[in-house]
Amino acid sequence: MTTITPSQPCLTSNDSAVLQALFDAESSPSSGITIDSNLPSWSAIVNISQQDLATLNNREAEIIRKLQDSENPSQKTIQSALDALDALISKYPTYPPAYTNRAQTIRLLVDTQYKQSHPENTDSSDDALFTPEAADFSSRIFADLGQAITLATPSSPADALSTVQARLLADAHTHRGYLLLKAARVKKNTVLPPMEEVGPERLRGLSADELEEMASRDFFLGGRFGNKIAQQLAVQTNPYAKMCGAIVKEAMRKEVEGDK
């Protein structure tokens, strides 16, 4: 009688790497990124002198401090900060942090307006970004995050990044990924008007799954630049990981039912 011994599964090194990347949030996000703490924060990439950069940093901090001095800043205070950031960007259009700060300030304005008009609603006001009334605001937020990412991303993947540069890229990609994921949830729930009618033009007509895939990509990049939360979210929203996870769950369910 011939004895048949089941062969052990054999994965190529490439297959193993793919599976590891799908399920292990720590496996690959930071690979290929060189962060040099000795590099100057921005002067090397924004074409701004060190003296002007110091003045710019102080002015930016002053603007943000006014928003942070109050737990619930007024619309007037927020609008004043937006006007100041507009002026700052007009004078220094290559300075990435000003764009991320303006994006966050616009979100704060939308949040404040929503809470004032819906005092009875204690739920998250992020959905308000995807209403027709906030279409211009959401477009500006995505534009600012995209511009910050474009300006801060090195021209070559082999180029080293400063610590501040890597942190901004991590935060900007994670911020955009979160908004894309929120847009996907809004699309799936269809509580608000369809995304074809609201939101940034680049999102109109996209399905919830397409939006979630875009979010997954941003989370992957956010994790690659060092954001730990983005690393976890990249795995959770990765369509291939989700598909493999669904297959494993189905196999386990059938096994349990078979035992019964």
Short mmCIF file of C-alpha atoms in Angstrom, two decimals:
data_model
loop_
_atom_site.label_atom_id
_atom_site.label_comp_id
_atom_site.label_asym_id
_atom_site.label_seq_id
_atom_site.Cartn_x
_atom_site.Cartn_y
_atom_site.Cartn_z
CA MET A 1 0.00 0.00 0.00
CA THR A 2 1.24 3.43 -0.88
CA THR A 3 1.17 5.99 1.91
CA ILE A 4 0.36 9.47 0.83
CA THR A 5 1.77 12.14 3.08
CA PRO A 6 0.20 15.56 2.66
CA SER A 7 2.82 18.01 1.53
CA GLN A 8 3.47 21.10 3.59
CA PRO A 9 2.44 24.33 1.88
CA CYS A 10 5.42 26.00 0.30
CA LEU A 11 5.37 29.75 -0.22
CA THR A 12 7.84 31.67 -2.25
CA SER A 13 9.62 34.51 -0.50
CA ASN A 14 7.49 36.94 -2.52
CA ASP A 15 4.24 35.23 -1.45
CA SER A 16 5.36 35.34 2.16
CA ALA A 17 6.18 39.02 1.88
CA VAL A 18 2.76 39.76 0.36
CA LEU A 19 0.91 37.88 3.10
CA GLN A 20 3.03 39.56 5.75
CA ALA A 21 2.25 42.99 4.30
CA LEU A 22 -1.46 42.20 4.19
CA PHE A 23 -1.85 41.17 7.80
CA ASP A 24 1.05 42.71 9.71
CA ALA A 25 0.74 46.46 10.16
CA GLU A 26 4.38 46.68 11.18
CA SER A 27 5.80 44.71 8.27
CA SER A 28 6.33 47.28 5.55
CA PRO A 29 4.89 50.78 6.09
CA SER A 30 8.17 52.31 7.16
CA SER A 31 10.41 50.40 4.75
CA GLY A 32 12.31 52.53 2.29
CA ILE A 33 11.92 55.74 4.31
CA THR A 34 15.05 57.45 5.60
CA ILE A 35 14.51 60.06 8.30
CA ASP A 36 17.52 62.17 9.14
CA SER A 37 17.15 64.15 12.36
CA ASN A 38 20.10 66.31 11.33
CA LEU A 39 18.32 67.72 8.28
CA PRO A 40 16.79 71.21 8.59
CA SER A 41 13.01 71.12 8.95
CA TRP A 42 11.96 72.82 5.70
CA SER A 43 14.58 75.21 4.36
CA ALA A 44 16.09 72.55 2.11
CA ILE A 45 12.86 71.99 0.15
CA VAL A 46 10.75 75.15 0.34
CA ASN A 47 13.29 77.70 -0.95
CA ILE A 48 12.78 79.95 2.07
CA SER A 49 15.69 81.48 3.93
CA GLN A 50 16.33 80.44 7.53
CA GLN A 51 15.55 83.95 8.73
CA ASP A 52 12.21 84.09 6.88
CA LEU A 53 11.44 80.54 8.01
CA ALA A 54 11.90 81.51 11.65
CA THR A 55 9.57 84.49 11.19
CA LEU A 56 7.08 82.29 9.39
CA ASN A 57 7.11 79.67 12.15
CA ASN A 58 6.47 82.31 14.80
CA ARG A 59 3.61 83.85 12.85
CA GLU A 60 2.03 80.46 12.23
CA ALA A 61 2.30 79.53 15.92
CA GLU A 62 0.68 82.85 16.85
CA ILE A 63 -2.29 82.15 14.57
CA ILE A 64 -2.83 78.63 15.91
CA ARG A 65 -2.41 79.75 19.52
CA LYS A 66 -5.42 82.04 19.20
CA LEU A 67 -7.53 79.02 18.27
CA GLN A 68 -6.15 76.94 21.10
CA ASP A 69 -6.66 79.60 23.78
CA SER A 70 -10.38 78.84 23.84
CA GLU A 71 -12.00 75.41 24.16
CA ASN A 72 -14.77 76.55 21.81
CA PRO A 73 -13.48 79.40 19.63
CA SER A 74 -16.12 81.56 17.97
CA GLN A 75 -16.75 81.59 14.23
CA LYS A 76 -15.27 85.07 14.16
CA THR A 77 -12.04 83.84 15.77
CA ILE A 78 -11.83 80.88 13.40
CA GLN A 79 -12.51 83.04 10.34
CA SER A 80 -9.83 85.47 11.49
CA ALA A 81 -7.36 82.56 11.70
CA LEU A 82 -8.36 81.44 8.21
CA ASP A 83 -7.80 84.92 6.82
CA ALA A 84 -4.37 85.03 8.46
CA LEU A 85 -3.45 81.62 7.04
CA ASP A 86 -4.65 82.74 3.60
CA ALA A 87 -2.29 85.71 3.81
CA LEU A 88 0.54 83.49 5.00
CA ILE A 89 0.06 81.06 2.11
CA SER A 90 -0.18 83.91 -0.37
CA LYS A 91 3.22 85.16 0.78
CA TYR A 92 4.84 81.72 1.26
CA PRO A 93 3.05 79.34 -1.15
CA THR A 94 5.68 76.61 -0.81
CA TYR A 95 5.38 76.19 2.97
CA PRO A 96 3.55 72.85 3.60
CA PRO A 97 2.47 73.25 7.27
CA ALA A 98 0.36 76.31 6.46
CA TYR A 99 -1.83 74.14 4.21
CA THR A 100 -2.37 71.40 6.80
CA ASN A 101 -3.17 74.01 9.45
CA ARG A 102 -5.65 75.71 7.14
CA ALA A 103 -7.31 72.37 6.36
CA GLN A 104 -7.71 71.68 10.07
CA THR A 105 -9.01 75.21 10.68
CA ILE A 106 -11.63 74.80 7.95
CA ARG A 107 -12.76 71.57 9.60
CA LEU A 108 -13.03 73.43 12.89
CA LEU A 109 -15.19 76.09 11.21
CA VAL A 110 -17.54 73.47 9.71
CA ASP A 111 -17.71 71.71 13.07
CA THR A 112 -18.56 74.94 14.89
CA GLN A 113 -21.22 75.93 12.38
CA TYR A 114 -22.78 72.47 12.53
CA LYS A 115 -22.95 72.42 16.32
CA GLN A 116 -24.51 75.85 16.43
CA SER A 117 -27.18 74.91 13.89
CA HIS A 118 -27.76 71.45 15.43
CA PRO A 119 -27.45 71.95 19.21
CA GLU A 120 -29.54 68.88 19.88
CA ASN A 121 -27.17 66.58 17.97
CA THR A 122 -24.27 65.32 20.07
CA ASP A 123 -22.99 62.88 17.43
CA SER A 124 -19.93 63.45 15.27
CA SER A 125 -20.30 66.43 12.98
CA ASP A 126 -17.85 65.07 10.41
CA ASP A 127 -20.78 64.00 8.21
CA ALA A 128 -21.53 67.71 7.80
CA LEU A 129 -18.50 67.98 5.54
CA PHE A 130 -20.36 65.95 2.93
CA THR A 131 -23.54 68.00 2.80
CA PRO A 132 -24.29 70.33 -0.12
CA GLU A 133 -23.80 73.34 2.17
CA ALA A 134 -20.23 72.29 2.98
CA ALA A 135 -19.20 71.25 -0.54
CA ASP A 136 -16.88 74.25 -0.93
CA PHE A 137 -15.31 73.67 2.48
CA SER A 138 -14.64 69.97 1.82
CA SER A 139 -13.13 70.80 -1.57
CA ARG A 140 -10.79 73.30 0.08
CA ILE A 141 -9.77 70.79 2.75
CA PHE A 142 -8.87 68.11 0.22
CA ALA A 143 -7.06 70.67 -1.93
CA ASP A 144 -5.00 71.90 1.02
CA LEU A 145 -4.08 68.40 2.19
CA GLY A 146 -3.15 67.43 -1.35
CA GLN A 147 -0.98 70.53 -1.79
CA ALA A 148 0.79 69.94 1.54
CA ILE A 149 1.53 66.36 0.54
CA THR A 150 2.79 67.42 -2.89
CA LEU A 151 5.10 70.06 -1.45
CA ALA A 152 6.46 67.85 1.35
CA THR A 153 6.94 64.64 -0.63
CA PRO A 154 10.58 64.19 -1.73
CA SER A 155 11.22 64.17 -5.46
CA SER A 156 12.86 60.76 -5.13
CA PRO A 157 11.85 57.93 -2.77
CA ALA A 158 15.54 57.54 -1.96
CA ASP A 159 15.81 61.08 -0.59
CA ALA A 160 16.04 61.43 3.18
CA LEU A 161 13.40 63.38 5.06
CA SER A 162 13.68 65.67 8.04
CA THR A 163 11.80 64.63 11.17
CA VAL A 164 9.30 67.46 10.74
CA GLN A 165 8.80 66.65 7.07
CA ALA A 166 8.05 62.98 7.80
CA ARG A 167 5.64 63.91 10.60
CA LEU A 168 3.70 66.26 8.33
CA LEU A 169 3.42 63.64 5.60
CA ALA A 170 2.28 61.06 8.14
CA ASP A 171 -0.38 63.39 9.54
CA ALA A 172 -1.57 64.75 6.18
CA HIS A 173 -2.00 61.30 4.62
CA THR A 174 -3.76 60.05 7.75
CA HIS A 175 -6.04 63.10 7.84
CA ARG A 176 -7.00 62.65 4.19
CA GLY A 177 -7.43 58.92 4.66
CA TYR A 178 -9.83 59.52 7.55
CA LEU A 179 -11.93 61.91 5.45
CA LEU A 180 -12.01 59.46 2.54
CA LEU A 181 -13.09 56.69 4.90
CA LYS A 182 -15.80 58.97 6.31
CA ALA A 183 -16.95 59.73 2.75
CA ALA A 184 -17.15 55.99 2.07
CA ARG A 185 -19.28 55.48 5.18
CA VAL A 186 -21.58 58.33 4.17
CA LYS A 187 -21.88 56.80 0.71
CA LYS A 188 -22.75 53.38 2.13
CA ASN A 189 -25.29 54.68 4.63
CA THR A 190 -26.92 57.05 2.09
CA VAL A 191 -28.20 59.15 4.98
CA LEU A 192 -26.97 62.32 3.29
CA PRO A 193 -27.32 63.28 -0.37
CA PRO A 194 -25.32 61.09 -2.79
CA MET A 195 -21.63 61.90 -3.09
CA GLU A 196 -22.17 62.58 -6.80
CA GLU A 197 -23.88 65.81 -5.76
CA VAL A 198 -21.60 67.01 -2.98
CA GLY A 199 -18.01 67.01 -1.88
CA PRO A 200 -14.84 67.56 -3.90
CA GLU A 201 -15.15 66.97 -7.62
CA ARG A 202 -12.51 64.23 -7.47
CA LEU A 203 -14.81 62.16 -5.23
CA ARG A 204 -17.99 62.51 -7.22
CA GLY A 205 -19.19 59.37 -8.92
CA LEU A 206 -16.88 57.11 -6.92
CA SER A 207 -18.36 54.11 -5.14
CA ALA A 208 -17.99 53.51 -1.41
CA ASP A 209 -15.51 50.72 -2.11
CA GLU A 210 -13.41 52.97 -4.35
CA LEU A 211 -13.36 55.67 -1.66
CA GLU A 212 -12.33 53.11 0.94
CA GLU A 213 -9.51 51.86 -1.29
CA MET A 214 -8.26 55.44 -1.64
CA ALA A 215 -8.42 55.79 2.14
CA SER A 216 -6.46 52.56 2.54
CA ARG A 217 -3.74 53.92 0.27
CA ASP A 218 -3.48 57.12 2.29
CA PHE A 219 -3.40 55.13 5.55
CA PHE A 220 -0.61 52.99 4.13
CA LEU A 221 1.42 56.08 3.27
CA GLY A 222 0.60 57.70 6.61
CA GLY A 223 1.90 54.57 8.32
CA ARG A 224 4.92 54.47 6.05
CA PHE A 225 5.90 57.91 7.29
CA GLY A 226 5.45 56.88 10.91
CA ASN A 227 1.81 57.27 12.05
CA LYS A 228 1.01 54.16 14.12
CA ILE A 229 -2.76 54.57 13.91
CA ALA A 230 -2.54 54.80 10.12
CA GLN A 231 -0.57 51.56 10.05
CA GLN A 232 -3.43 49.76 11.78
CA LEU A 233 -6.12 51.39 9.64
CA ALA A 234 -4.21 50.52 6.47
CA VAL A 235 -4.59 46.84 7.31
CA GLN A 236 -8.23 47.16 8.30
CA THR A 237 -9.18 48.93 5.06
CA ASN A 238 -6.91 46.95 2.71
CA PRO A 239 -9.32 45.27 0.26
CA TYR A 240 -7.11 42.21 -0.17
CA ALA A 241 -6.65 41.73 3.55
CA LYS A 242 -10.41 42.10 4.05
CA MET A 243 -11.07 39.54 1.32
CA CYS A 244 -8.60 37.06 2.83
CA GLY A 245 -10.07 37.69 6.26
CA ALA A 246 -13.57 36.97 4.96
CA ILE A 247 -12.37 33.70 3.42
CA VAL A 248 -10.74 32.64 6.70
CA LYS A 249 -13.89 33.50 8.68
CA GLU A 250 -16.07 31.53 6.28
CA ALA A 251 -13.77 28.51 6.49
CA MET A 252 -13.83 28.66 10.29
CA ARG A 253 -17.62 28.95 10.30
CA LYS A 254 -17.97 25.88 8.11
CA GLU A 255 -15.52 23.98 10.31
CA VAL A 256 -17.49 24.86 13.43
CA GLU A 257 -20.77 23.88 11.78
CA GLY A 258 -19.19 20.65 10.62
CA ASP A 259 -18.13 19.80 14.18
CA LYS A 260 -21.69 20.30 15.34
#
